[in-house]
Short mmCIF file of C-alpha atoms and ligand atoms in Angstrom, two decimals:
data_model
loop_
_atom_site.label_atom_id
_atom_site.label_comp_id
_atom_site.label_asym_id
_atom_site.label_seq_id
_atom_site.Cartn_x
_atom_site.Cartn_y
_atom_site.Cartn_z
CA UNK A 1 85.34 95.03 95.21
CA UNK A 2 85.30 91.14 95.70
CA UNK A 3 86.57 90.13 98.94
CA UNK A 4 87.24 85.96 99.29
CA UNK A 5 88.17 84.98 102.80
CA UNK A 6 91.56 83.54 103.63
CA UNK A 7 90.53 80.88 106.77
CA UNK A 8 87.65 80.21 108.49
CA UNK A 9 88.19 83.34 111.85
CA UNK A 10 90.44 86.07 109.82
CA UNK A 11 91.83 87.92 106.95
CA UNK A 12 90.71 88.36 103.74
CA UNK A 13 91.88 89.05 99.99
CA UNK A 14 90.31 92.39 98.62
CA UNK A 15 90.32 92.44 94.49
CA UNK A 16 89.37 94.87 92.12
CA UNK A 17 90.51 97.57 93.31
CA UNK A 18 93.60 99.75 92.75
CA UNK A 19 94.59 102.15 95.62
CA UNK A 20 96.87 104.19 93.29
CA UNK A 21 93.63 106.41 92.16
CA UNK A 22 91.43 108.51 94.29
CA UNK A 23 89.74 107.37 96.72
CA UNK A 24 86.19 108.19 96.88
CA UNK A 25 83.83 107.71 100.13
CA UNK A 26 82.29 104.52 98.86
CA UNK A 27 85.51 103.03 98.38
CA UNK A 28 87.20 104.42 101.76
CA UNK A 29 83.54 102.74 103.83
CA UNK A 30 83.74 99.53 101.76
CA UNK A 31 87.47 99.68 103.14
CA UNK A 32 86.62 99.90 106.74
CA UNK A 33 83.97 97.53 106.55
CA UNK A 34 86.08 94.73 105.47
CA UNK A 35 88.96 95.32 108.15
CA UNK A 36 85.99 95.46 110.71
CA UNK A 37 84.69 92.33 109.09
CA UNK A 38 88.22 90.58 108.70
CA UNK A 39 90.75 92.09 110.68
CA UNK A 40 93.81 91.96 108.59
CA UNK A 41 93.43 92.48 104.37
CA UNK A 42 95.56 92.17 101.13
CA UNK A 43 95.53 93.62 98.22
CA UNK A 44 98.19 91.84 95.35
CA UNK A 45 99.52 94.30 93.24
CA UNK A 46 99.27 97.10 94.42
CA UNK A 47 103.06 99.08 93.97
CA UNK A 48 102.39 102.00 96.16
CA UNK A 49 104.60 105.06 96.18
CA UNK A 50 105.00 105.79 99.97
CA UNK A 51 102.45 109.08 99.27
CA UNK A 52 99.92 106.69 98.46
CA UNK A 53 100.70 104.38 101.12
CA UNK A 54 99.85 107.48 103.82
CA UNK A 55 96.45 108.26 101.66
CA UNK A 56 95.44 104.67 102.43
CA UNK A 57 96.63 104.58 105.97
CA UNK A 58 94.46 108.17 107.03
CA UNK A 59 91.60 105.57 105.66
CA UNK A 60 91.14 104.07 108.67
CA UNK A 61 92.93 107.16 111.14
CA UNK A 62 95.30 109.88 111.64
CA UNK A 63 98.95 108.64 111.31
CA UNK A 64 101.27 107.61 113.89
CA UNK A 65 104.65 108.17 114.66
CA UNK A 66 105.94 105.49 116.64
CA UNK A 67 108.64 106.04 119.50
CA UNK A 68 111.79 104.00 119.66
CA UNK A 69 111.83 102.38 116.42
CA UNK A 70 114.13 104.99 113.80
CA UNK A 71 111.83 105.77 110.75
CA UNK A 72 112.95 106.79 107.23
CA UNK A 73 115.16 109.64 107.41
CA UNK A 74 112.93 111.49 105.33
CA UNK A 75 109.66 110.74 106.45
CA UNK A 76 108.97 110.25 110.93
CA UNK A 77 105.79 108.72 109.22
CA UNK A 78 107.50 105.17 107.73
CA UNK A 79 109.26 102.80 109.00
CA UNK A 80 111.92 100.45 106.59
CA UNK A 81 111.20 97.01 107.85
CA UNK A 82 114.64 95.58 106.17
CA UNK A 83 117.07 92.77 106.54
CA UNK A 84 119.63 92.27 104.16
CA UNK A 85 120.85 89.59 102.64
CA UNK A 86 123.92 89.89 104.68
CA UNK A 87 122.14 89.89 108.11
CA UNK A 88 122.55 86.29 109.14
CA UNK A 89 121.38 84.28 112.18
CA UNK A 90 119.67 87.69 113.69
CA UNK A 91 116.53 88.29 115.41
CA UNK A 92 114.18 89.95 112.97
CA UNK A 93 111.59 92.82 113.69
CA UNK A 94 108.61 91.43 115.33
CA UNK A 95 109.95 88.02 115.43
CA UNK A 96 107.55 87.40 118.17
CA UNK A 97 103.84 87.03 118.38
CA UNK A 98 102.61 90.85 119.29
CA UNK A 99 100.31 93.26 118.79
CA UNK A 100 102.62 96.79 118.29
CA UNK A 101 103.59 98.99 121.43
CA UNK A 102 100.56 97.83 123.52
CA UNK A 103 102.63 99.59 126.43
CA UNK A 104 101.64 102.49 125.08
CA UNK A 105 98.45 104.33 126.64
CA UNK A 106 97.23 104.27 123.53
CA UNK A 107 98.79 101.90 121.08
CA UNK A 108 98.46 101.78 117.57
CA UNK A 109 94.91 101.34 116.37
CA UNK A 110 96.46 99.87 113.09
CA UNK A 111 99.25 99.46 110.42
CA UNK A 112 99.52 99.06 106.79
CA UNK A 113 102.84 97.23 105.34
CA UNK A 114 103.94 97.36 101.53
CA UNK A 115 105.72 94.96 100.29
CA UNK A 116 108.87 96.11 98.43
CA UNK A 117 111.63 93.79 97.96
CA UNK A 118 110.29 89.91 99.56
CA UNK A 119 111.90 86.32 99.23
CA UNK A 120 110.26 84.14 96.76
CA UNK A 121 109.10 81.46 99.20
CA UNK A 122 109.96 82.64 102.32
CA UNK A 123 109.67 85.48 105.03
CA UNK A 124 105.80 85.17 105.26
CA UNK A 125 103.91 87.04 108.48
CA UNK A 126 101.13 85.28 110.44
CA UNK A 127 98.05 86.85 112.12
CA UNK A 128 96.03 85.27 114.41
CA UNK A 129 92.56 86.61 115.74
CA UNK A 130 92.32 87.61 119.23
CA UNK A 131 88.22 87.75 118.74
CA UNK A 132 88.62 84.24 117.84
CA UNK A 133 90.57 83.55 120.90
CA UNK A 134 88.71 85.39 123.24
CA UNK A 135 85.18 83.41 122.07
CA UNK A 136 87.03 80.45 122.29
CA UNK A 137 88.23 80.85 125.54
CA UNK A 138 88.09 78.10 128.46
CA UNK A 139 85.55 79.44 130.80
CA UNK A 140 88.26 79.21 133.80
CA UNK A 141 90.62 81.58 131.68
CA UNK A 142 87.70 83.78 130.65
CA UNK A 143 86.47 84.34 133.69
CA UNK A 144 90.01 85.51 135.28
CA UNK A 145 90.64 88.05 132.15
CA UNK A 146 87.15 89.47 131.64
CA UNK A 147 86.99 93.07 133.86
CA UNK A 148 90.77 92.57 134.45
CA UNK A 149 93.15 95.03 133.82
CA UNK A 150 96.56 93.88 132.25
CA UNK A 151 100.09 95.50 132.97
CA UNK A 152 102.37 96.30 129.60
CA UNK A 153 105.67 97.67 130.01
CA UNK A 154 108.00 98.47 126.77
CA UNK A 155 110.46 95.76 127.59
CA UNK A 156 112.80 95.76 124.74
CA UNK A 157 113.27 99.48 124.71
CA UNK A 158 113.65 99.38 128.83
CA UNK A 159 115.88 98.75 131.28
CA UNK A 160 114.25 96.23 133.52
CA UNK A 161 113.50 93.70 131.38
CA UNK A 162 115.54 94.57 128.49
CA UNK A 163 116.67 91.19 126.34
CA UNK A 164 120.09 89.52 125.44
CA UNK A 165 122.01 91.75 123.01
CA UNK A 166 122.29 88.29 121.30
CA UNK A 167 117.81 87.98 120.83
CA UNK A 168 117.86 91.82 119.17
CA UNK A 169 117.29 92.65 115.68
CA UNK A 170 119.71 92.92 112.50
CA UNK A 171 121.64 96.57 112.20
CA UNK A 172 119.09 97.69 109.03
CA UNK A 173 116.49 98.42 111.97
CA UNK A 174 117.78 101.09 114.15
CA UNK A 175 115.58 101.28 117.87
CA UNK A 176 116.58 103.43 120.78
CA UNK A 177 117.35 100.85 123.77
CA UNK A 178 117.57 101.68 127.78
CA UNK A 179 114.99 104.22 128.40
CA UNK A 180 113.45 103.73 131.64
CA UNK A 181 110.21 105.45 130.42
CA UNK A 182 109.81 102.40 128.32
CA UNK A 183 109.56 100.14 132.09
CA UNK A 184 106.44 102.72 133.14
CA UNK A 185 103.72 99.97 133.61
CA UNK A 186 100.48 100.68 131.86
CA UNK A 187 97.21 99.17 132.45
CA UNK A 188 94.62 98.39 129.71
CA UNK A 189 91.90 96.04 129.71
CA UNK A 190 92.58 92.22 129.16
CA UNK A 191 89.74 92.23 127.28
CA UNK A 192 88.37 94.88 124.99
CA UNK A 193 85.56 95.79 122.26
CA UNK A 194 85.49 97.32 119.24
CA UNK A 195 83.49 100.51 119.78
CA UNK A 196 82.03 99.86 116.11
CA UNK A 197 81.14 96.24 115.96
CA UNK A 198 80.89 95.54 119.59
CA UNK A 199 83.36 92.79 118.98
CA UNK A 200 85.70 91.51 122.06
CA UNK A 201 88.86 90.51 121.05
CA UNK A 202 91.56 89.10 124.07
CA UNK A 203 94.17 92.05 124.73
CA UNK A 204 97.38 90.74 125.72
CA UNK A 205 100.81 90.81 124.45
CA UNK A 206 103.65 87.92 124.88
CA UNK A 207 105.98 90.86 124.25
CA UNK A 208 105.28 93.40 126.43
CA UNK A 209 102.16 92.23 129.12
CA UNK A 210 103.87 91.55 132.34
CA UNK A 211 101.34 90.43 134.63
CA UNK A 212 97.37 91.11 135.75
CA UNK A 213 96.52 94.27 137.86
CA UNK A 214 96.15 93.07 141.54
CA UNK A 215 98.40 89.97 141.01
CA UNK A 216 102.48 89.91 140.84
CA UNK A 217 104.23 88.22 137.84
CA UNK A 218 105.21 85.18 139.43
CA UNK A 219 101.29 84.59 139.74
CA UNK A 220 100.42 85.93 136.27
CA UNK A 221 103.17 84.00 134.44
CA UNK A 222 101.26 80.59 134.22
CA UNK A 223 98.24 82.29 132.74
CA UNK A 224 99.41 84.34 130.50
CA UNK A 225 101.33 81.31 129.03
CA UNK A 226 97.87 79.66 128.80
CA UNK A 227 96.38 82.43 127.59
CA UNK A 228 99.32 83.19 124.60
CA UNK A 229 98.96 79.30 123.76
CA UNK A 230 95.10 79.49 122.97
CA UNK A 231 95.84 83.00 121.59
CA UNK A 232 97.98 81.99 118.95
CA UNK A 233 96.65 78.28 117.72
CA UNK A 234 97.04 77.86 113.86
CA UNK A 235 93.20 77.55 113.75
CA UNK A 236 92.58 81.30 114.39
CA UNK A 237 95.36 82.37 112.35
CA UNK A 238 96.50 83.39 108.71
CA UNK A 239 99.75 83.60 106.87
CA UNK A 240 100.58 85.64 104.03
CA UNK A 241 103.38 84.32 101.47
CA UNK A 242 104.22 87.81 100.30
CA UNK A 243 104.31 89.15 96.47
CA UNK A 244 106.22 92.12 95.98
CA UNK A 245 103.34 95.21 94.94
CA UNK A 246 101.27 93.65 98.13
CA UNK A 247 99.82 95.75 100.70
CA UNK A 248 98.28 94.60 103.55
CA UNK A 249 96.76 96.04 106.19
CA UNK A 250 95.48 95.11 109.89
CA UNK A 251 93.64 96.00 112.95
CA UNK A 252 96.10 95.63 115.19
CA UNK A 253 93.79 95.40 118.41
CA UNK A 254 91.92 92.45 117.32
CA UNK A 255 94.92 90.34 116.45
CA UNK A 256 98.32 89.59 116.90
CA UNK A 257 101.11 88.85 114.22
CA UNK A 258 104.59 87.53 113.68
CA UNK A 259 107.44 87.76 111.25
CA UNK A 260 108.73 84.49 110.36
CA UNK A 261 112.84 84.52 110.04
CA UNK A 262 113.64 81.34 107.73
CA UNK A 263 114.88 83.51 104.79
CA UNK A 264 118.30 84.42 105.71
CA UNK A 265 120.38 85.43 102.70
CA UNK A 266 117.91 86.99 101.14
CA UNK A 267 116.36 90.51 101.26
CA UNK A 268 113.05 91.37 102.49
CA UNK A 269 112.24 95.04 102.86
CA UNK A 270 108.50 96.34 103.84
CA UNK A 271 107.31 100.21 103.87
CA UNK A 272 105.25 100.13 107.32
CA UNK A 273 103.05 102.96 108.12
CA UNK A 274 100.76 102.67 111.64
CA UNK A 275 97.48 104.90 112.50
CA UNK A 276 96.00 106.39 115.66
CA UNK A 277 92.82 105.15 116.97
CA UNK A 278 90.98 105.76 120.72
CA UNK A 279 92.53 103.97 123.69
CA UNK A 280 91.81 100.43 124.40
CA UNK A 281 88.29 99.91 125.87
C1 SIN B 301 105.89 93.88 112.14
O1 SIN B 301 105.27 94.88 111.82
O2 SIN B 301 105.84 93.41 113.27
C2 SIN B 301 106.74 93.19 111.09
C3 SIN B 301 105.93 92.31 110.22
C4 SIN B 301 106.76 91.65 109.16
O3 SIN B 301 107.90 92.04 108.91
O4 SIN B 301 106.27 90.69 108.58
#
């Protein structure tokens, strides 16, 4: 396995290796060493059957079924991440800087997207590094997250703070809209650690973090911008210009990503598969 960095705080390319055969213990450690290491890896060519794509993701955890967003009719386990060429001038799945359903109690730990069908020069997904951005961090601003709990509510699947019917997605995504569960406010820590490598990474979410335990939002809102501006600066961050037969996969507590939408007219569909880890600590 040779593994050559992508920029200077995350991701990494991961060659000589083809996840179509077995995987043996070596290979499945060497795996989860360089995801610890770099938070977010690709491997080109790759053209994974959606089987092999779930033998991968159990890799790194048990797999996840996640609420609200319609999988694959045959499978609860994948989700199509599709526009079509057709779709234009439509908000595409996260289109937003996020980590996924953080207003969960126990969100995601992380998820694995193959890519099947991907514009030549467009479409590409950014991750930035939210250890990056916590080390970073202004003393003023780390001092007001660190032993601070933050509030996430599922706001696009809610009620209460449910967006324009004009910001959603394209119709190829199907999600289940208006619950009130999804405005339960949950409380994780603003900053957490990796319970392998110790690592603190900043834990909140411009999609779904509301405001700080013990303040209201009006009194959050102006840090949270400030902390979502040093949280996503293109210095801690990667993008990946996507070849079809690419997987990639990413810890999706120690960063945060975004789709880009420039490629309307063209299709771009993703298999995405998501696994379970321990709650936030
Ligand atoms: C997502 O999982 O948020 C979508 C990523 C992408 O389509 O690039």
């Amino acid at each position: 396995m040779q593994i050559t960095k992508l920029t200077g705080f995350m991701g990494a390319e991961v060659r000589g290796v083809q996840l179509r055969a077995p995987h043996g213990p070596d290979l499945k450690a060497d795996l989860r060493s360089a995801l610890r290491t770099h938070h977010m890896i690709v491997l080109r060519d790759q053209n994974l059957d959606l089987s092999d794509q779930k033998r991968v993701t159990e890799i790194f955890g048990p797999l996840m079924q996640l609420p609200y967003v319609q999988p694959r009719a045959d499978d609860p386990h994948v989700i199509a991440v599709l526009k079509e060429a057709r779709e234009i001038n439509v908000g595409v799945f996260g289109g937003d800087w996020h980590s996924d359903f953080s207003f969960l109690a126990n969100p995601p730990a992380g998820s694995v997207l193959s890519a099947v069908d991907v514009p030549a020069v467009d479409g590409d997904t950014l991750w930035a590094s939210q250890t990056a951005a916590y080390d970073s961090l202004p003393a003023d601003l780390k001092g007001i997250v660190t032993d601070r709990m933050a509030v996430h509510v599922g706001a696009p699947y809610g009620v209460k703070h449910a967006p324009p019917p004009d910001a959603r997605s394209g119709a190829s995504i199907q999600m289940t809209r208006g619950d009130p569960k999804a405005d339960v406010e949950q409380f994780h820590p603003a900053v957490i650690t990796d319970p392998v490598s110790g690592a603190r990474a900043l834990f909140v979410n411009p999609i779904y973090t509301t405001r700080f335990d013990g303040m209201s939002a009006a009194e959050s809102a102006p840090i949270l911008r400030a902390l979502y501006q040093h949280a996503t600066r293109p210095d801690i961050s990667c993008r990946l210009k996507w070849q079809v037969g690419d997987l990639v996969i990413w810890d999706n507590r120690m960063t945060l990503h975004y789709a880009t939408n420039d490629y309307d007219g063209t299709r771009r569909l993703l298999y995405r598969t998501t696994w379970q880890g321990q709650p936030p600590q």
